[in-house]
Protein backbone atom coordinates (compact mmCIF):
# COMPACT_ATOMS: atom_id res chain seq x y z
CA UNK A 1 0.00 0.00 0.00
CA UNK A 2 2.62 2.54 -1.09
CA UNK A 3 0.00 5.28 -1.55
CA UNK A 4 1.56 8.59 -2.52
CA UNK A 5 5.05 7.55 -1.40
CA UNK A 6 5.21 9.11 2.07
CA UNK A 7 6.96 6.11 3.63
CA UNK A 8 9.07 5.57 0.52
CA UNK A 9 10.49 9.07 0.91
CA UNK A 10 11.46 8.33 4.51
CA UNK A 11 13.13 5.07 3.51
CA UNK A 12 15.04 6.75 0.71
CA UNK A 13 16.26 9.36 3.17
CA UNK A 14 17.51 6.48 5.34
CA UNK A 15 19.71 5.35 2.43
CA UNK A 16 17.99 2.05 1.64
CA UNK A 17 19.51 0.71 -1.55
CA UNK A 18 16.46 -0.78 -3.26
CA UNK A 19 12.74 -0.28 -2.83
CA UNK A 20 9.80 -2.08 -4.42
CA UNK A 21 6.64 -0.04 -4.00
CA UNK A 22 3.50 -2.17 -4.22
CA UNK A 23 0.16 -0.52 -4.91
CA UNK A 24 -3.16 -1.71 -6.31
CA UNK A 25 -4.81 1.59 -7.30
CA UNK A 26 -4.01 2.66 -10.89
CA UNK A 27 -3.95 6.40 -10.11
CA UNK A 28 -1.42 5.89 -7.31
CA UNK A 29 0.71 3.59 -9.48
CA UNK A 30 0.86 6.23 -12.21
CA UNK A 31 1.79 8.97 -9.74
CA UNK A 32 4.45 6.82 -8.05
CA UNK A 33 6.07 5.91 -11.37
CA UNK A 34 6.23 9.56 -12.35
CA UNK A 35 7.55 10.57 -8.94
CA UNK A 36 10.42 8.06 -8.88
CA UNK A 37 11.13 7.86 -12.61
CA UNK A 38 14.62 9.27 -12.06
CA UNK A 39 15.60 6.66 -9.44
CA UNK A 40 16.81 3.30 -10.73
CA UNK A 41 16.75 1.95 -7.14
CA UNK A 42 12.96 2.32 -6.92
CA UNK A 43 10.58 -0.03 -8.69
CA UNK A 44 6.81 0.49 -8.70
CA UNK A 45 4.75 -2.66 -9.05
CA UNK A 46 1.03 -3.29 -9.38
CA UNK A 47 0.46 -5.58 -6.45
CA UNK A 48 -2.54 -7.24 -4.81
CA UNK A 49 -1.22 -8.82 -1.61
CA UNK A 50 -4.40 -10.87 -1.20
CA UNK A 51 -3.50 -12.72 -4.43
CA UNK A 52 -0.82 -15.43 -4.29
CA UNK A 53 -0.31 -15.08 -8.03
CA UNK A 54 0.24 -11.33 -7.82
CA UNK A 55 2.74 -11.58 -4.96
CA UNK A 56 4.59 -14.54 -6.52
CA UNK A 57 6.62 -12.13 -8.70
CA UNK A 58 8.39 -10.87 -5.58
CA UNK A 59 11.22 -13.09 -4.36
CA UNK A 60 14.06 -12.87 -1.84
CA UNK A 61 12.85 -9.71 -0.14
CA UNK A 62 14.71 -8.61 2.99
CA UNK A 63 11.95 -6.54 4.60
CA UNK A 64 8.26 -6.00 3.88
CA UNK A 65 6.48 -3.00 5.37
CA UNK A 66 2.69 -2.83 5.28
CA UNK A 67 1.02 0.23 6.77
CA UNK A 68 -2.75 0.54 7.22
CA UNK A 69 -3.37 -2.08 4.54
CA UNK A 70 -4.30 -5.44 6.07
CA UNK A 71 -7.50 -4.08 7.62
CA UNK A 72 -8.77 -3.36 4.09
CA UNK A 73 -8.35 -6.99 2.97
CA UNK A 74 -11.11 -9.52 3.60
CA UNK A 75 -8.76 -12.52 3.76
CA UNK A 76 -5.94 -10.91 5.69
CA UNK A 77 -4.54 -14.28 6.75
CA UNK A 78 -3.82 -15.20 3.13
CA UNK A 79 -2.28 -11.78 2.56
CA UNK A 80 0.14 -12.30 5.46
CA UNK A 81 1.04 -15.77 4.14
CA UNK A 82 1.67 -14.27 0.69
CA UNK A 83 3.96 -11.60 2.15
CA UNK A 84 5.79 -14.19 4.25
CA UNK A 85 6.48 -16.21 1.09
CA UNK A 86 8.37 -13.28 -0.42
CA UNK A 87 10.85 -13.07 2.45
CA UNK A 88 14.30 -14.60 2.66
CA UNK A 89 15.14 -16.59 5.78
CA UNK A 90 15.84 -14.05 8.49
CA UNK A 91 13.78 -11.40 6.69
CA UNK A 92 11.24 -9.26 8.50
CA UNK A 93 7.60 -8.30 8.07
CA UNK A 94 6.65 -4.99 9.68
CA UNK A 95 2.90 -4.52 10.13
CA UNK A 96 1.07 -1.35 11.15
CA UNK A 97 -2.71 -1.69 11.65
CA UNK A 98 -5.59 -0.06 13.58
CA UNK A 99 -6.09 -1.56 17.04
CA UNK A 100 -9.02 -2.83 19.12
CA UNK A 101 -12.29 -4.00 17.63
CA UNK A 102 -14.13 -2.39 20.55
CA UNK A 103 -13.68 1.00 18.85
CA UNK A 104 -14.60 -0.24 15.36
CA UNK A 105 -17.01 2.41 14.09
CA UNK A 106 -18.77 4.08 11.20
CA UNK A 107 -15.47 5.81 10.55
CA UNK A 108 -13.80 2.43 9.94
CA UNK A 109 -16.62 1.32 7.66
CA UNK A 110 -16.50 4.56 5.68
CA UNK A 111 -12.83 4.02 4.78
CA UNK A 112 -13.17 0.34 3.93
CA UNK A 113 -11.98 -1.39 7.09
CA UNK A 114 -13.06 -4.97 7.76
CA UNK A 115 -11.59 -5.10 11.26
CA UNK A 116 -9.23 -3.75 13.91
CA UNK A 117 -6.58 -5.88 15.65
CA UNK A 118 -5.13 -6.76 19.02
CA UNK A 119 -1.74 -8.29 19.77
CA UNK A 120 -3.08 -11.82 20.29
CA UNK A 121 -4.98 -11.92 17.01
CA UNK A 122 -2.11 -10.54 14.96
CA UNK A 123 0.40 -12.84 16.67
CA UNK A 124 -1.71 -15.85 15.70
CA UNK A 125 -1.97 -14.69 12.10
CA UNK A 126 1.78 -14.11 11.65
CA UNK A 127 2.59 -17.44 13.32
CA UNK A 128 0.15 -19.19 10.96
CA UNK A 129 2.20 -17.66 8.14
CA UNK A 130 5.41 -19.22 9.44
CA UNK A 131 6.73 -16.08 11.08
CA UNK A 132 8.00 -15.44 14.59
CA UNK A 133 6.86 -12.23 16.32
CA UNK A 134 9.85 -10.20 17.47
CA UNK A 135 8.08 -7.22 19.00
CA UNK A 136 4.65 -5.61 19.19
CA UNK A 137 3.46 -2.33 20.58
CA UNK A 138 0.28 -0.29 20.84
CA UNK A 139 0.70 3.37 19.96
CA UNK A 140 -1.33 6.58 20.15
CA UNK A 141 -3.23 6.34 23.43
CA UNK A 142 -5.02 9.69 22.95
CA UNK A 143 -6.18 8.55 19.52
CA UNK A 144 -7.84 5.49 21.08
CA UNK A 145 -10.12 7.69 23.18
CA UNK A 146 -10.72 10.09 20.30
CA UNK A 147 -11.78 7.19 18.07
CA UNK A 148 -14.03 5.86 20.86
CA UNK A 149 -15.75 9.25 21.25
CA UNK A 150 -16.29 9.47 17.49
CA UNK A 151 -17.77 5.97 17.57
CA UNK A 152 -20.31 7.08 20.18
CA UNK A 153 -21.12 10.18 18.11
CA UNK A 154 -21.30 8.05 14.92
CA UNK A 155 -18.89 10.40 13.20
CA UNK A 156 -17.01 9.79 9.95
CA UNK A 157 -14.12 11.77 8.36
CA UNK A 158 -16.71 13.84 6.49
CA UNK A 159 -17.88 15.52 9.70
CA UNK A 160 -16.41 19.00 10.11
CA UNK A 161 -15.83 18.38 13.81
CA UNK A 162 -13.61 15.41 12.95
CA UNK A 163 -11.46 17.52 10.65
CA UNK A 164 -10.97 20.01 13.48
CA UNK A 165 -10.09 17.19 15.87
CA UNK A 166 -7.40 15.90 13.52
CA UNK A 167 -5.95 19.38 13.03
CA UNK A 168 -5.81 20.06 16.78
CA UNK A 169 -4.35 16.63 17.53
CA UNK A 170 -1.62 16.93 14.90
CA UNK A 171 -0.70 20.43 16.06
CA UNK A 172 -0.91 20.30 19.85
CA UNK A 173 -0.79 16.66 21.02
CA UNK A 174 1.13 14.51 18.55
CA UNK A 175 4.52 16.34 18.68
CA UNK A 176 5.09 15.81 22.41
CA UNK A 177 3.00 12.70 23.00
CA UNK A 178 4.78 10.61 20.37
CA UNK A 179 8.09 11.29 22.13
CA UNK A 180 6.59 10.34 25.48
CA UNK A 181 5.23 7.04 24.14
CA UNK A 182 8.71 5.94 23.09
CA UNK A 183 9.49 5.30 26.74
CA UNK A 184 6.41 3.22 27.61
CA UNK A 185 4.72 -0.02 26.54
CA UNK A 186 1.07 1.02 26.48
CA UNK A 187 -1.78 -1.40 27.30
CA UNK A 188 -4.01 0.16 24.63
CA UNK A 189 -3.69 2.47 21.65
CA UNK A 190 -5.34 3.51 18.42
CA UNK A 191 -2.84 1.50 16.37
CA UNK A 192 -0.65 -1.57 16.66
CA UNK A 193 2.78 -2.16 15.18
CA UNK A 194 4.33 -5.62 15.00
CA UNK A 195 7.66 -6.88 13.69
CA UNK A 196 7.87 -10.56 12.76
CA UNK A 197 10.82 -12.61 11.49
CA UNK A 198 10.98 -15.49 9.02
CA UNK A 199 12.90 -18.21 10.81
CA UNK A 200 12.60 -21.09 8.31
mmCIF file with all atom_site columns, N, CA and C in Angstrom, residues 75-128:
data_model
loop_
_atom_site.group_PDB
_atom_site.id
_atom_site.type_symbol
_atom_site.label_atom_id
_atom_site.label_alt_id
_atom_site.label_comp_id
_atom_site.label_asym_id
_atom_site.label_entity_id
_atom_site.label_seq_id
_atom_site.pdbx_PDB_ins_code
_atom_site.Cartn_x
_atom_site.Cartn_y
_atom_site.Cartn_z
_atom_site.occupancy
_atom_site.B_iso_or_equiv
_atom_site.pdbx_formal_charge
_atom_site.auth_seq_id
_atom_site.auth_comp_id
_atom_site.auth_asym_id
_atom_site.auth_atom_id
_atom_site.pdbx_PDB_model_num
ATOM 1   N N  . UNK A 1 75  ? -9.532  -11.360 3.321  1.00 0.00 ? 75  UNK A N  1
ATOM 2   C CA . UNK A 1 75  ? -8.762  -12.524 3.757  1.00 0.00 ? 75  UNK A CA 1
ATOM 3   C C  . UNK A 1 75  ? -7.353  -12.064 4.123  1.00 0.00 ? 75  UNK A C  1
ATOM 4   N N  . UNK A 1 76  ? -7.245  -11.440 5.280  1.00 0.00 ? 76  UNK A N  1
ATOM 5   C CA . UNK A 1 76  ? -5.945  -10.909 5.688  1.00 0.00 ? 76  UNK A CA 1
ATOM 6   C C  . UNK A 1 76  ? -4.949  -12.010 6.016  1.00 0.00 ? 76  UNK A C  1
ATOM 7   N N  . UNK A 1 77  ? -5.451  -13.168 6.462  1.00 0.00 ? 77  UNK A N  1
ATOM 8   C CA . UNK A 1 77  ? -4.539  -14.279 6.750  1.00 0.00 ? 77  UNK A CA 1
ATOM 9   C C  . UNK A 1 77  ? -3.778  -14.708 5.496  1.00 0.00 ? 77  UNK A C  1
ATOM 10  N N  . UNK A 1 78  ? -4.478  -14.825 4.376  1.00 0.00 ? 78  UNK A N  1
ATOM 11  C CA . UNK A 1 78  ? -3.818  -15.197 3.130  1.00 0.00 ? 78  UNK A CA 1
ATOM 12  C C  . UNK A 1 78  ? -2.830  -14.122 2.698  1.00 0.00 ? 78  UNK A C  1
ATOM 13  N N  . UNK A 1 79  ? -3.178  -12.873 2.924  1.00 0.00 ? 79  UNK A N  1
ATOM 14  C CA . UNK A 1 79  ? -2.276  -11.777 2.559  1.00 0.00 ? 79  UNK A CA 1
ATOM 15  C C  . UNK A 1 79  ? -0.970  -11.867 3.348  1.00 0.00 ? 79  UNK A C  1
ATOM 16  N N  . UNK A 1 80  ? -1.064  -12.180 4.636  1.00 0.00 ? 80  UNK A N  1
ATOM 17  C CA . UNK A 1 80  ? 0.140   -12.303 5.463  1.00 0.00 ? 80  UNK A CA 1
ATOM 18  C C  . UNK A 1 80  ? 0.979   -13.495 5.008  1.00 0.00 ? 80  UNK A C  1
ATOM 19  N N  . UNK A 1 81  ? 0.327   -14.603 4.669  1.00 0.00 ? 81  UNK A N  1
ATOM 20  C CA . UNK A 1 81  ? 1.042   -15.767 4.142  1.00 0.00 ? 81  UNK A CA 1
ATOM 21  C C  . UNK A 1 81  ? 1.765   -15.405 2.846  1.00 0.00 ? 81  UNK A C  1
ATOM 22  N N  . UNK A 1 82  ? 1.067   -14.679 1.965  1.00 0.00 ? 82  UNK A N  1
ATOM 23  C CA . UNK A 1 82  ? 1.673   -14.267 0.695  1.00 0.00 ? 82  UNK A CA 1
ATOM 24  C C  . UNK A 1 82  ? 2.917   -13.412 0.930  1.00 0.00 ? 82  UNK A C  1
ATOM 25  N N  . UNK A 1 83  ? 2.821   -12.471 1.856  1.00 0.00 ? 83  UNK A N  1
ATOM 26  C CA . UNK A 1 83  ? 3.964   -11.604 2.149  1.00 0.00 ? 83  UNK A CA 1
ATOM 27  C C  . UNK A 1 83  ? 5.100   -12.394 2.773  1.00 0.00 ? 83  UNK A C  1
ATOM 28  N N  . UNK A 1 84  ? 4.768   -13.338 3.642  1.00 0.00 ? 84  UNK A N  1
ATOM 29  C CA . UNK A 1 84  ? 5.788   -14.194 4.253  1.00 0.00 ? 84  UNK A CA 1
ATOM 30  C C  . UNK A 1 84  ? 6.555   -14.967 3.185  1.00 0.00 ? 84  UNK A C  1
ATOM 31  N N  . UNK A 1 85  ? 5.845   -15.419 2.158  1.00 0.00 ? 85  UNK A N  1
ATOM 32  C CA . UNK A 1 85  ? 6.478   -16.214 1.094  1.00 0.00 ? 85  UNK A CA 1
ATOM 33  C C  . UNK A 1 85  ? 7.484   -15.417 0.266  1.00 0.00 ? 85  UNK A C  1
ATOM 34  N N  . UNK A 1 86  ? 7.418   -14.101 0.323  1.00 0.00 ? 86  UNK A N  1
ATOM 35  C CA . UNK A 1 86  ? 8.374   -13.276 -0.422 1.00 0.00 ? 86  UNK A CA 1
ATOM 36  C C  . UNK A 1 86  ? 9.694   -13.116 0.319  1.00 0.00 ? 86  UNK A C  1
ATOM 37  N N  . UNK A 1 87  ? 9.697   -13.377 1.617  1.00 0.00 ? 87  UNK A N  1
ATOM 38  C CA . UNK A 1 87  ? 10.854  -13.075 2.453  1.00 0.00 ? 87  UNK A CA 1
ATOM 39  C C  . UNK A 1 87  ? 11.937  -14.134 2.380  1.00 0.00 ? 87  UNK A C  1
ATOM 40  N N  . UNK A 1 88  ? 13.177  -13.686 2.467  1.00 0.00 ? 88  UNK A N  1
ATOM 41  C CA . UNK A 1 88  ? 14.296  -14.599 2.657  1.00 0.00 ? 88  UNK A CA 1
ATOM 42  C C  . UNK A 1 88  ? 14.295  -15.062 4.108  1.00 0.00 ? 88  UNK A C  1
ATOM 43  N N  . UNK A 1 89  ? 14.988  -16.158 4.394  1.00 0.00 ? 89  UNK A N  1
ATOM 44  C CA . UNK A 1 89  ? 15.142  -16.593 5.776  1.00 0.00 ? 89  UNK A CA 1
ATOM 45  C C  . UNK A 1 89  ? 15.855  -15.498 6.561  1.00 0.00 ? 89  UNK A C  1
ATOM 46  N N  . UNK A 1 90  ? 15.289  -15.138 7.696  1.00 0.00 ? 90  UNK A N  1
ATOM 47  C CA . UNK A 1 90  ? 15.842  -14.047 8.488  1.00 0.00 ? 90  UNK A CA 1
ATOM 48  C C  . UNK A 1 90  ? 15.261  -12.696 8.128  1.00 0.00 ? 90  UNK A C  1
ATOM 49  N N  . UNK A 1 91  ? 14.423  -12.647 7.073  1.00 0.00 ? 91  UNK A N  1
ATOM 50  C CA . UNK A 1 91  ? 13.779  -11.401 6.687  1.00 0.00 ? 91  UNK A CA 1
ATOM 51  C C  . UNK A 1 91  ? 12.675  -11.012 7.654  1.00 0.00 ? 91  UNK A C  1
ATOM 52  N N  . UNK A 1 92  ? 12.220  -9.780  7.555  1.00 0.00 ? 92  UNK A N  1
ATOM 53  C CA . UNK A 1 92  ? 11.237  -9.264  8.501  1.00 0.00 ? 92  UNK A CA 1
ATOM 54  C C  . UNK A 1 92  ? 9.987   -8.717  7.803  1.00 0.00 ? 92  UNK A C  1
ATOM 55  N N  . UNK A 1 93  ? 8.861   -8.910  8.469  1.00 0.00 ? 93  UNK A N  1
ATOM 56  C CA . UNK A 1 93  ? 7.600   -8.301  8.068  1.00 0.00 ? 93  UNK A CA 1
ATOM 57  C C  . UNK A 1 93  ? 7.218   -7.303  9.143  1.00 0.00 ? 93  UNK A C  1
ATOM 58  N N  . UNK A 1 94  ? 7.054   -6.059  8.757  1.00 0.00 ? 94  UNK A N  1
ATOM 59  C CA . UNK A 1 94  ? 6.648   -4.990  9.675  1.00 0.00 ? 94  UNK A CA 1
ATOM 60  C C  . UNK A 1 94  ? 5.214   -4.606  9.343  1.00 0.00 ? 94  UNK A C  1
ATOM 61  N N  . UNK A 1 95  ? 4.338   -4.738  10.334 1.00 0.00 ? 95  UNK A N  1
ATOM 62  C CA . UNK A 1 95  ? 2.901   -4.515  10.130 1.00 0.00 ? 95  UNK A CA 1
ATOM 63  C C  . UNK A 1 95  ? 2.422   -3.373  11.010 1.00 0.00 ? 95  UNK A C  1
ATOM 64  N N  . UNK A 1 96  ? 1.698   -2.449  10.415 1.00 0.00 ? 96  UNK A N  1
ATOM 65  C CA . UNK A 1 96  ? 1.068   -1.350  11.153 1.00 0.00 ? 96  UNK A CA 1
ATOM 66  C C  . UNK A 1 96  ? -0.418  -1.383  10.824 1.00 0.00 ? 96  UNK A C  1
ATOM 67  N N  . UNK A 1 97  ? -1.262  -1.541  11.854 1.00 0.00 ? 97  UNK A N  1
ATOM 68  C CA . UNK A 1 97  ? -2.707  -1.687  11.650 1.00 0.00 ? 97  UNK A CA 1
ATOM 69  C C  . UNK A 1 97  ? -3.473  -0.946  12.745 1.00 0.00 ? 97  UNK A C  1
ATOM 70  N N  . UNK A 1 98  ? -4.756  -0.636  12.512 1.00 0.00 ? 98  UNK A N  1
ATOM 71  C CA . UNK A 1 98  ? -5.589  -0.064  13.582 1.00 0.00 ? 98  UNK A CA 1
ATOM 72  C C  . UNK A 1 98  ? -5.857  -1.097  14.664 1.00 0.00 ? 98  UNK A C  1
ATOM 73  N N  . UNK A 1 99  ? -5.975  -0.646  15.900 1.00 0.00 ? 99  UNK A N  1
ATOM 74  C CA . UNK A 1 99  ? -6.094  -1.560  17.041 1.00 0.00 ? 99  UNK A CA 1
ATOM 75  C C  . UNK A 1 99  ? -7.471  -1.501  17.700 1.00 0.00 ? 99  UNK A C  1
ATOM 76  N N  . UNK A 1 100 ? -7.869  -2.643  18.255 1.00 0.00 ? 100 UNK A N  1
ATOM 77  C CA . UNK A 1 100 ? -9.024  -2.829  19.125 1.00 0.00 ? 100 UNK A CA 1
ATOM 78  C C  . UNK A 1 100 ? -10.378 -2.726  18.419 1.00 0.00 ? 100 UNK A C  1
ATOM 79  N N  . UNK A 1 101 ? -10.984 -3.894  18.262 1.00 0.00 ? 101 UNK A N  1
ATOM 80  C CA . UNK A 1 101 ? -12.290 -3.998  17.628 1.00 0.00 ? 101 UNK A CA 1
ATOM 81  C C  . UNK A 1 101 ? -13.367 -3.264  18.423 1.00 0.00 ? 101 UNK A C  1
ATOM 82  N N  . UNK A 1 102 ? -13.143 -3.061  19.711 1.00 0.00 ? 102 UNK A N  1
ATOM 83  C CA . UNK A 1 102 ? -14.128 -2.391  20.548 1.00 0.00 ? 102 UNK A CA 1
ATOM 84  C C  . UNK A 1 102 ? -14.396 -0.960  20.077 1.00 0.00 ? 102 UNK A C  1
ATOM 85  N N  . UNK A 1 103 ? -13.448 -0.364  19.360 1.00 0.00 ? 103 UNK A N  1
ATOM 86  C CA . UNK A 1 103 ? -13.678 0.999   18.849 1.00 0.00 ? 103 UNK A CA 1
ATOM 87  C C  . UNK A 1 103 ? -13.954 1.007   17.338 1.00 0.00 ? 103 UNK A C  1
ATOM 88  N N  . UNK A 1 104 ? -14.211 -0.176  16.774 1.00 0.00 ? 104 UNK A N  1
ATOM 89  C CA . UNK A 1 104 ? -14.604 -0.240  15.358 1.00 0.00 ? 104 UNK A CA 1
ATOM 90  C C  . UNK A 1 104 ? -15.889 0.562   15.183 1.00 0.00 ? 104 UNK A C  1
ATOM 91  N N  . UNK A 1 105 ? -15.931 1.422   14.170 1.00 0.00 ? 105 UNK A N  1
ATOM 92  C CA . UNK A 1 105 ? -17.008 2.409   14.090 1.00 0.00 ? 105 UNK A CA 1
ATOM 93  C C  . UNK A 1 105 ? -17.425 2.690   12.651 1.00 0.00 ? 105 UNK A C  1
ATOM 94  N N  . UNK A 1 106 ? -18.365 3.619   12.524 1.00 0.00 ? 106 UNK A N  1
ATOM 95  C CA . UNK A 1 106 ? -18.774 4.082   11.199 1.00 0.00 ? 106 UNK A CA 1
ATOM 96  C C  . UNK A 1 106 ? -17.589 4.665   10.432 1.00 0.00 ? 106 UNK A C  1
ATOM 97  N N  . UNK A 1 107 ? -16.672 5.249   11.167 1.00 0.00 ? 107 UNK A N  1
ATOM 98  C CA . UNK A 1 107 ? -15.469 5.809   10.554 1.00 0.00 ? 107 UNK A CA 1
ATOM 99  C C  . UNK A 1 107 ? -14.691 4.692   9.853  1.00 0.00 ? 107 UNK A C  1
ATOM 100 N N  . UNK A 1 108 ? -14.482 3.568   10.558 1.00 0.00 ? 108 UNK A N  1
ATOM 101 C CA . UNK A 1 108 ? -13.798 2.431   9.941  1.00 0.00 ? 108 UNK A CA 1
ATOM 102 C C  . UNK A 1 108 ? -14.523 1.962   8.686  1.00 0.00 ? 108 UNK A C  1
ATOM 103 N N  . UNK A 1 109 ? -15.823 1.797   8.798  1.00 0.00 ? 109 UNK A N  1
ATOM 104 C CA . UNK A 1 109 ? -16.619 1.317   7.665  1.00 0.00 ? 109 UNK A CA 1
ATOM 105 C C  . UNK A 1 109 ? -16.509 2.265   6.476  1.00 0.00 ? 109 UNK A C  1
ATOM 106 N N  . UNK A 1 110 ? -16.506 3.567   6.760  1.00 0.00 ? 110 UNK A N  1
ATOM 107 C CA . UNK A 1 110 ? -16.503 4.562   5.682  1.00 0.00 ? 110 UNK A CA 1
ATOM 108 C C  . UNK A 1 110 ? -15.211 4.559   4.889  1.00 0.00 ? 110 UNK A C  1
ATOM 109 N N  . UNK A 1 111 ? -14.120 4.055   5.493  1.00 0.00 ? 111 UNK A N  1
ATOM 110 C CA . UNK A 1 111 ? -12.835 4.023   4.783  1.00 0.00 ? 111 UNK A CA 1
ATOM 111 C C  . UNK A 1 111 ? -12.427 2.595   4.412  1.00 0.00 ? 111 UNK A C  1
ATOM 112 N N  . UNK A 1 112 ? -13.390 1.682   4.469  1.00 0.00 ? 112 UNK A N  1
ATOM 113 C CA . UNK A 1 112 ? -13.165 0.344   3.933  1.00 0.00 ? 112 UNK A CA 1
ATOM 114 C C  . UNK A 1 112 ? -12.475 -0.643  4.843  1.00 0.00 ? 112 UNK A C  1
ATOM 115 N N  . UNK A 1 113 ? -12.576 -0.441  6.157  1.00 0.00 ? 113 UNK A N  1
ATOM 116 C CA . UNK A 1 113 ? -11.977 -1.387  7.091  1.00 0.00 ? 113 UNK A CA 1
ATOM 117 C C  . UNK A 1 113 ? -12.898 -2.579  7.330  1.00 0.00 ? 113 UNK A C  1
ATOM 118 N N  . UNK A 1 114 ? -12.314 -3.776  7.368  1.00 0.00 ? 114 UNK A N  1
ATOM 119 C CA . UNK A 1 114 ? -13.061 -4.971  7.763  1.00 0.00 ? 114 UNK A CA 1
ATOM 120 C C  . UNK A 1 114 ? -12.943 -5.226  9.254  1.00 0.00 ? 114 UNK A C  1
ATOM 121 N N  . UNK A 1 115 ? -11.858 -4.741  9.867  1.00 0.00 ? 115 UNK A N  1
ATOM 122 C CA . UNK A 1 115 ? -11.585 -5.098  11.264 1.00 0.00 ? 115 UNK A CA 1
ATOM 123 C C  . UNK A 1 115 ? -10.526 -4.172  11.855 1.00 0.00 ? 115 UNK A C  1
ATOM 124 N N  . UNK A 1 116 ? -10.367 -4.292  13.180 1.00 0.00 ? 116 UNK A N  1
ATOM 125 C CA . UNK A 1 116 ? -9.229  -3.748  13.906 1.00 0.00 ? 116 UNK A CA 1
ATOM 126 C C  . UNK A 1 116 ? -8.578  -4.913  14.655 1.00 0.00 ? 116 UNK A C  1
ATOM 127 N N  . UNK A 1 117 ? -7.358  -4.753  15.148 1.00 0.00 ? 117 UNK A N  1
ATOM 128 C CA . UNK A 1 117 ? -6.577  -5.876  15.649 1.00 0.00 ? 117 UNK A CA 1
ATOM 129 C C  . UNK A 1 117 ? -6.157  -5.682  17.099 1.00 0.00 ? 117 UNK A C  1
ATOM 130 N N  . UNK A 1 118 ? -5.875  -6.809  17.763 1.00 0.00 ? 118 UNK A N  1
ATOM 131 C CA . UNK A 1 118 ? -5.133  -6.760  19.020 1.00 0.00 ? 118 UNK A CA 1
ATOM 132 C C  . UNK A 1 118 ? -3.891  -7.633  18.875 1.00 0.00 ? 118 UNK A C  1
ATOM 133 N N  . UNK A 1 119 ? -3.016  -7.576  19.870 1.00 0.00 ? 119 UNK A N  1
ATOM 134 C CA . UNK A 1 119 ? -1.736  -8.295  19.769 1.00 0.00 ? 119 UNK A CA 1
ATOM 135 C C  . UNK A 1 119 ? -1.934  -9.796  19.589 1.00 0.00 ? 119 UNK A C  1
ATOM 136 N N  . UNK A 1 120 ? -2.869  -10.377 20.357 1.00 0.00 ? 120 UNK A N  1
ATOM 137 C CA . UNK A 1 120 ? -3.080  -11.816 20.293 1.00 0.00 ? 120 UNK A CA 1
ATOM 138 C C  . UNK A 1 120 ? -3.524  -12.281 18.925 1.00 0.00 ? 120 UNK A C  1
ATOM 139 N N  . UNK A 1 121 ? -4.467  -11.560 18.337 1.00 0.00 ? 121 UNK A N  1
ATOM 140 C CA . UNK A 1 121 ? -4.980  -11.923 17.007 1.00 0.00 ? 121 UNK A CA 1
ATOM 141 C C  . UNK A 1 121 ? -3.886  -11.825 15.952 1.00 0.00 ? 121 UNK A C  1
ATOM 142 N N  . UNK A 1 122 ? -3.139  -10.732 15.983 1.00 0.00 ? 122 UNK A N  1
ATOM 143 C CA . UNK A 1 122 ? -2.109  -10.536 14.963 1.00 0.00 ? 122 UNK A CA 1
ATOM 144 C C  . UNK A 1 122 ? -0.958  -11.527 15.150 1.00 0.00 ? 122 UNK A C  1
ATOM 145 N N  . UNK A 1 123 ? -0.630  -11.834 16.401 1.00 0.00 ? 123 UNK A N  1
ATOM 146 C CA . UNK A 1 123 ? 0.396   -12.836 16.670 1.00 0.00 ? 123 UNK A CA 1
ATOM 147 C C  . UNK A 1 123 ? 0.008   -14.180 16.062 1.00 0.00 ? 123 UNK A C  1
ATOM 148 N N  . UNK A 1 124 ? -1.238  -14.577 16.251 1.00 0.00 ? 124 UNK A N  1
ATOM 149 C CA . UNK A 1 124 ? -1.710  -15.850 15.704 1.00 0.00 ? 124 UNK A CA 1
ATOM 150 C C  . UNK A 1 124 ? -1.625  -15.858 14.183 1.00 0.00 ? 124 UNK A C  1
ATOM 151 N N  . UNK A 1 125 ? -1.969  -14.759 13.559 1.00 0.00 ? 125 UNK A N  1
ATOM 152 C CA . UNK A 1 125 ? -1.966  -14.694 12.096 1.00 0.00 ? 125 UNK A CA 1
ATOM 153 C C  . UNK A 1 125 ? -0.538  -14.760 11.538 1.00 0.00 ? 125 UNK A C  1
ATOM 154 N N  . UNK A 1 126 ? 0.409   -14.074 12.174 1.00 0.00 ? 126 UNK A N  1
ATOM 155 C CA . UNK A 1 126 ? 1.781   -14.115 11.652 1.00 0.00 ? 126 UNK A CA 1
ATOM 156 C C  . UNK A 1 126 ? 2.414   -15.485 11.916 1.00 0.00 ? 126 UNK A C  1
ATOM 157 N N  . UNK A 1 127 ? 2.070   -16.099 13.040 1.00 0.00 ? 127 UNK A N  1
ATOM 158 C CA . UNK A 1 127 ? 2.591   -17.440 13.321 1.00 0.00 ? 127 UNK A CA 1
ATOM 159 C C  . UNK A 1 127 ? 2.027   -18.462 12.335 1.00 0.00 ? 127 UNK A C  1
ATOM 160 N N  . UNK A 1 128 ? 0.748   -18.303 11.963 1.00 0.00 ? 128 UNK A N  1
ATOM 161 C CA . UNK A 1 128 ? 0.150   -19.188 10.956 1.00 0.00 ? 128 UNK A CA 1
ATOM 162 C C  . UNK A 1 128 ? 0.827   -19.039 9.603  1.00 0.00 ? 128 UNK A C  1
#
